[in-house]
Coordinates of C-alpha atoms and ligand atoms in Angstrom, one line a residue:
X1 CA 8.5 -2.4 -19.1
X2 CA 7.3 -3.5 -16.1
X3 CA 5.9 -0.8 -13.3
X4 CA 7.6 -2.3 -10.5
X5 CA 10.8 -4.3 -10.3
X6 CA 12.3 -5.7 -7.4
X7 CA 15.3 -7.8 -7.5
X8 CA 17.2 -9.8 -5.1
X9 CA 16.4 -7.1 -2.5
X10 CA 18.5 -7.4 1.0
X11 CA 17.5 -5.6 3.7
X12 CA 19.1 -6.2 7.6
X13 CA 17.9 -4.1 10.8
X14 CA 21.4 -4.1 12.4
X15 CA 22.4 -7.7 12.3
X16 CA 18.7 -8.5 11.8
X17 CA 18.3 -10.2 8.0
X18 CA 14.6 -8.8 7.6
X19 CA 14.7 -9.2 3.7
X20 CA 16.6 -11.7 1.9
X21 CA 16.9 -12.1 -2.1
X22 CA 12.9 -11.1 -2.6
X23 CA 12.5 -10.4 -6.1
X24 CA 9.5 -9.6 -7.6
X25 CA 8.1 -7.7 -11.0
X26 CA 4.5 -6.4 -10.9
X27 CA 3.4 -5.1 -14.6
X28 CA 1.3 -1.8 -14.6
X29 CA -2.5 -2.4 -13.6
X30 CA -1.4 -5.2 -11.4
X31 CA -2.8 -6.0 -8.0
X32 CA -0.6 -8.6 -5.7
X33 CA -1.8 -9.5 -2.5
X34 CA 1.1 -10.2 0.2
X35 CA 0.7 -11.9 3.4
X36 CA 2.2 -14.0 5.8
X37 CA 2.6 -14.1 10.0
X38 CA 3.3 -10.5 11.9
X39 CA 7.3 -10.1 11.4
X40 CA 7.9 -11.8 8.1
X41 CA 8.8 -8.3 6.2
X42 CA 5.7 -7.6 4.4
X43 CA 5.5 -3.7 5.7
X44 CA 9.3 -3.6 5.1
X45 CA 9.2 -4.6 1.9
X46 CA 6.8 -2.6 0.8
X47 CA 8.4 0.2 2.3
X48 CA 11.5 -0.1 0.2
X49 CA 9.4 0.5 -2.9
X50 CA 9.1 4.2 -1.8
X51 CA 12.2 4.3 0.3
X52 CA 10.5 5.0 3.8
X53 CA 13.3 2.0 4.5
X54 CA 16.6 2.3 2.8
X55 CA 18.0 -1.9 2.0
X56 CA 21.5 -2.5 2.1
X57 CA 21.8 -4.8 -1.1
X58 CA 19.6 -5.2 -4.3
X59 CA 17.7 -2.9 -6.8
X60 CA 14.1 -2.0 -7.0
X61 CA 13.6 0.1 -10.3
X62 CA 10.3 1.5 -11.0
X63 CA 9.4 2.3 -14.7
X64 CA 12.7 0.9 -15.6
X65 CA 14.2 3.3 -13.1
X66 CA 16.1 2.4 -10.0
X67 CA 15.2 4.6 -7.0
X68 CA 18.5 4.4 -5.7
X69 CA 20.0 6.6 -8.9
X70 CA 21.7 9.9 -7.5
X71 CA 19.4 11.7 -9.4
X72 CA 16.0 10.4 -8.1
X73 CA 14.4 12.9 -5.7
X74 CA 12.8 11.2 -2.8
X75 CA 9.9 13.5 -2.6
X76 CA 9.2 13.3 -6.0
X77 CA 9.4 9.6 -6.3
X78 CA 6.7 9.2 -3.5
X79 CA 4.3 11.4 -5.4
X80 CA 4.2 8.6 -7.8
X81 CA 3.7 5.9 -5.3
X82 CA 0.4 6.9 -2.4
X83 CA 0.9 4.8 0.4
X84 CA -2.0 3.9 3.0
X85 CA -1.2 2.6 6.7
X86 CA -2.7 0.9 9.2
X87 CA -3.0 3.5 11.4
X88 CA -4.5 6.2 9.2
X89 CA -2.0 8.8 10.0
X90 CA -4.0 11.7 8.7
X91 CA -3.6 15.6 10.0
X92 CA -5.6 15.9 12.7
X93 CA -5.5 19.4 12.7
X94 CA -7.0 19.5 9.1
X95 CA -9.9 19.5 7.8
X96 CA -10.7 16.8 5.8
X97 CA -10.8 18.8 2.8
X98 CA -7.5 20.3 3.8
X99 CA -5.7 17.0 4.4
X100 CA -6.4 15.9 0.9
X101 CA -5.5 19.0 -1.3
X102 CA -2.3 20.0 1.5
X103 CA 0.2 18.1 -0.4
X104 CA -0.8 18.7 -4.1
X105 CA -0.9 22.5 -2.8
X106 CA 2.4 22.4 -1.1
X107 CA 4.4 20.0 -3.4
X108 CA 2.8 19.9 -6.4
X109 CA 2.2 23.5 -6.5
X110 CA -1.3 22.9 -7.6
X111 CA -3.7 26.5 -7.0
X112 CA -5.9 25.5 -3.8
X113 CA -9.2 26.4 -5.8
X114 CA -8.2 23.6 -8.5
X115 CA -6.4 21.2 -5.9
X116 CA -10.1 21.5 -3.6
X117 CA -11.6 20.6 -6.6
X118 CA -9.9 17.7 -7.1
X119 CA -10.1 16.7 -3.7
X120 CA -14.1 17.3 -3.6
X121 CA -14.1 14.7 -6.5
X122 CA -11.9 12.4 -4.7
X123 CA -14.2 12.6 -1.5
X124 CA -17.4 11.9 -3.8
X125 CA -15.3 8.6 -5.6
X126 CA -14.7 7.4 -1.3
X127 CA -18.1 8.4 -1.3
X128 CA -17.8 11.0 2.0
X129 CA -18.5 13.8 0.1
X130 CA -20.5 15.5 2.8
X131 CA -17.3 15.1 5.4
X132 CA -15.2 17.4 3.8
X133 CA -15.8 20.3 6.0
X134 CA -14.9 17.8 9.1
X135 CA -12.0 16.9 11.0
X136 CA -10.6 13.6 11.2
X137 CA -11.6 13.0 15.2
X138 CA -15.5 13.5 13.8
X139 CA -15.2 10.8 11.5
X140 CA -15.5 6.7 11.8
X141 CA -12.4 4.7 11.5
X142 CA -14.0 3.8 8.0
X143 CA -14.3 7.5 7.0
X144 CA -11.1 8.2 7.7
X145 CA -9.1 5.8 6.2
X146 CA -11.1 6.7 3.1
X147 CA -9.9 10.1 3.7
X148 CA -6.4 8.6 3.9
X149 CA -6.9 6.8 0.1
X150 CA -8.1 9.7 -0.9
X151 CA -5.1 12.0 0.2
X152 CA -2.9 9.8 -1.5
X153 CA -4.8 9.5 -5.0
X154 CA -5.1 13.5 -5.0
X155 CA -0.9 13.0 -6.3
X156 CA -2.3 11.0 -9.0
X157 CA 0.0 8.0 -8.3
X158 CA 0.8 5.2 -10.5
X159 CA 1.6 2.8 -7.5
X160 CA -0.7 2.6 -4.4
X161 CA 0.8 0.7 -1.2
X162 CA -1.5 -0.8 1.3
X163 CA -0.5 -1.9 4.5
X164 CA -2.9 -4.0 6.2
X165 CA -5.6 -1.1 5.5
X166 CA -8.6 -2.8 7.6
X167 CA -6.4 -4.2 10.1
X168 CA -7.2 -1.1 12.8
X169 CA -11.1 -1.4 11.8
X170 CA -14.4 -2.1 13.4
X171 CA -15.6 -5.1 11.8
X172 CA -18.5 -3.3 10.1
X173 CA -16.3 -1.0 8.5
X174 CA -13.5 -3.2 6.8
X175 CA -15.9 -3.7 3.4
X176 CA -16.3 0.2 3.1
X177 CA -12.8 0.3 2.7
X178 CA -12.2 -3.0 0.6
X179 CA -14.8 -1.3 -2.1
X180 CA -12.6 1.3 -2.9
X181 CA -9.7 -0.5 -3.5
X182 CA -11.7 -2.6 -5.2
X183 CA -12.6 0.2 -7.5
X184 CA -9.3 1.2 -7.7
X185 CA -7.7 -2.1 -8.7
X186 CA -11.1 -1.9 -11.6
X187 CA -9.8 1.3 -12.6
X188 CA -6.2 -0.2 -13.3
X189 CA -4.4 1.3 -10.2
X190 CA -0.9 -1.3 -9.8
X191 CA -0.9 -2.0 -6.3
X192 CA 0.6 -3.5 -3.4
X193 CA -1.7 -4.7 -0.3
X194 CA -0.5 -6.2 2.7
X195 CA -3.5 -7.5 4.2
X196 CA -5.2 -10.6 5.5
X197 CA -8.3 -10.1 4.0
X198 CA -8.5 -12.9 1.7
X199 CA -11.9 -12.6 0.0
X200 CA -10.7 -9.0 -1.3
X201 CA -7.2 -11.3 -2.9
X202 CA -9.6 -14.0 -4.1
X203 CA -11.9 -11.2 -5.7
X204 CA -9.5 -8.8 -7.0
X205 CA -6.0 -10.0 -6.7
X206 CA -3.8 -10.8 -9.6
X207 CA -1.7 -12.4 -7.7
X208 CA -1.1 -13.4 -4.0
X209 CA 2.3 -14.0 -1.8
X210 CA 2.8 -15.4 1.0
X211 CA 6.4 -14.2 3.0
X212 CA 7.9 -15.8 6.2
X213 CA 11.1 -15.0 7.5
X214 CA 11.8 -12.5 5.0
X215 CA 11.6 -14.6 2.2
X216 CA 8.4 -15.3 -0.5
X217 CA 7.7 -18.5 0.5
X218 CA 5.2 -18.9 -2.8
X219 CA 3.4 -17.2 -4.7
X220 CA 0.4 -17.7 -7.7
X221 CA -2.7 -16.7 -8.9
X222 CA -5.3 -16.6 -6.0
X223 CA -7.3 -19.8 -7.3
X224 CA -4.4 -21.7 -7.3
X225 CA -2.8 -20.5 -4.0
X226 CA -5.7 -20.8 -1.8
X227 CA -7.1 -24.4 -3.6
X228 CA -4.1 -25.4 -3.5
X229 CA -0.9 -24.1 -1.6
X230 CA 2.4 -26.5 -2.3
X231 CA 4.1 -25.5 0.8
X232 CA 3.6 -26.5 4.1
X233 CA 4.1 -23.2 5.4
X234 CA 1.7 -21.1 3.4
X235 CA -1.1 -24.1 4.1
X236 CA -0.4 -23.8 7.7
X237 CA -1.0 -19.9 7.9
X238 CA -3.8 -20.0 5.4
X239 CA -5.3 -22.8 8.4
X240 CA -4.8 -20.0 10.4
X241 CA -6.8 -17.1 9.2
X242 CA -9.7 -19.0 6.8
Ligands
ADP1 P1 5.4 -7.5 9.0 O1 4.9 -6.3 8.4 O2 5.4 -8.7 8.1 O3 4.7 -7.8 10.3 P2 7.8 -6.0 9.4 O4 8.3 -5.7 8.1 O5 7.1 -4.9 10.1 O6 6.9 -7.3 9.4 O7 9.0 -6.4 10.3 C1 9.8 -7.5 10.0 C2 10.8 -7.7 11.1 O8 11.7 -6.6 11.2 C3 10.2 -7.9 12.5 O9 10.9 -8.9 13.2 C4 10.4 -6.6 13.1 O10 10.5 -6.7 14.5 C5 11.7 -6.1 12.5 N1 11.7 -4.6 12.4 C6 10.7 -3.9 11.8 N2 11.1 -2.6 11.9 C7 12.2 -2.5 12.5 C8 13.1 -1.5 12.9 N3 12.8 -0.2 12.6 N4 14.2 -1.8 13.6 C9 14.5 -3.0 13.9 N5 13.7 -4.1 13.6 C10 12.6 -3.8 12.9
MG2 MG1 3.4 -5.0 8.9

């Protein structure tokens, strides 16, 4: 069974058609790559996979299940699937420490001594072990967004989402981040990343797409998409950003 299914997936803003017919199936321990120009749907699309957007037409089941069952609790679903912005959207009020073991605390009901635990080890596998006591302002755009992985893995999710991770970083900082999600895809995390960082999708992706206007345009294994892209489209853009 595959770990994520997405199939003919419509989504409108309004009368805006953002997504239209994007099916997709990623098997567990898979890493796709998405990209494509600003406003083609990649963040909304991924989105959909742990229903920060609702879509008006199409299914997306995950495990075999479909998220849009009565039965499927919203909350619960997202503690499966960690999601990782641009922006790094942590607590700022929080310790570092505290931002990662809050949620396992608060939905997962973990004891804090056991769920500070965890999050020490998660801090040490980011390798900012010795920031833990900090607060997100005292840390490097770098840190934090390493902070930000790591507050998602303390849920132990099967599915990470990535959208455009690096895009908000100092250059000297993007590779910092790329090497944990690089360890991550190693360790057989299935994972979605929009990003336009397109040594991490030739080093580690299973398989890249490349959206415009809501639609996959095409999609393949990264040798064959970057050597050699059949549409016109995708070799325009990739002119763009190699
Ligand atoms: P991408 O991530 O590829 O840049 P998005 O998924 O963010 O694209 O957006 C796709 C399109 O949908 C864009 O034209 C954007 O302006 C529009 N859009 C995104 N979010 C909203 C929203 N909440 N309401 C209306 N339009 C939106
Ligand atoms: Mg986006």
């Amino acid at each position: 069974m595959a770990m994520i299914e997405i199939k003919a997936l419509n989504k409108w803003y309004g009368e805006f058609h953002v997504l239209k017919d994007v099916s997709e199936t990623v098997e567990q321990g898979e890493v796709l790559v998405i990209c494509g120009p600003s406003g083609s749907g990649k963040s909304t699309l991924i989105r959909c996979v742990n229903r920060l957007e609702e879509y008006q037409k199409g299914t997306i089941l995950i495990e075999g299940k479909d998220i849009h069952d009565p039965d499927v609790d919203v909350n619960e679903l997202r503690t499966h699937i960690g999601i990782v912005f641009q922006q790094f959207n942590l607590y700022p009020h929080l310790s570092v420490l505290k931002n990662i073991s809050l949620a396992p605390i608060k939905v997962k009901k973990t004891p804090r001594a056991e769920a500070e635990e965890v999050a020490l080890a998660l801090l040490e596998r980011v390798g900012i072990h010795d920031q833990a006591h900090k607060y997100p302002a005292e840390l490097s755009g770098g840190q934090q967004q390493r902070v930000a992985i790591a507050r998602a893995l303390a849920m132990k999710p099967k599915i990470m989402l990535f959208d455009e991770p690096t895009s908000a970083l100092d250059p000297e900082m993007i590779n910092e981040v790329l090497n944990v999600m690089k360890d991550l895809a190693r360790d057989g995390m299935t994972m979605l990343c929009v990003t336009h960082e397109m040594g991490f999708a030739r080093e580690v992706a299973d398989r890249v797409i490349f959206m415009d206007g809501g639609l996959i345009i095409e999609e393949g294994a990264p040798q064959a998409f970057f050597s050699n892209p059949k549409h016109e489209r995708t070799q325009a853009f990739l002119r763009e950003i190699l």
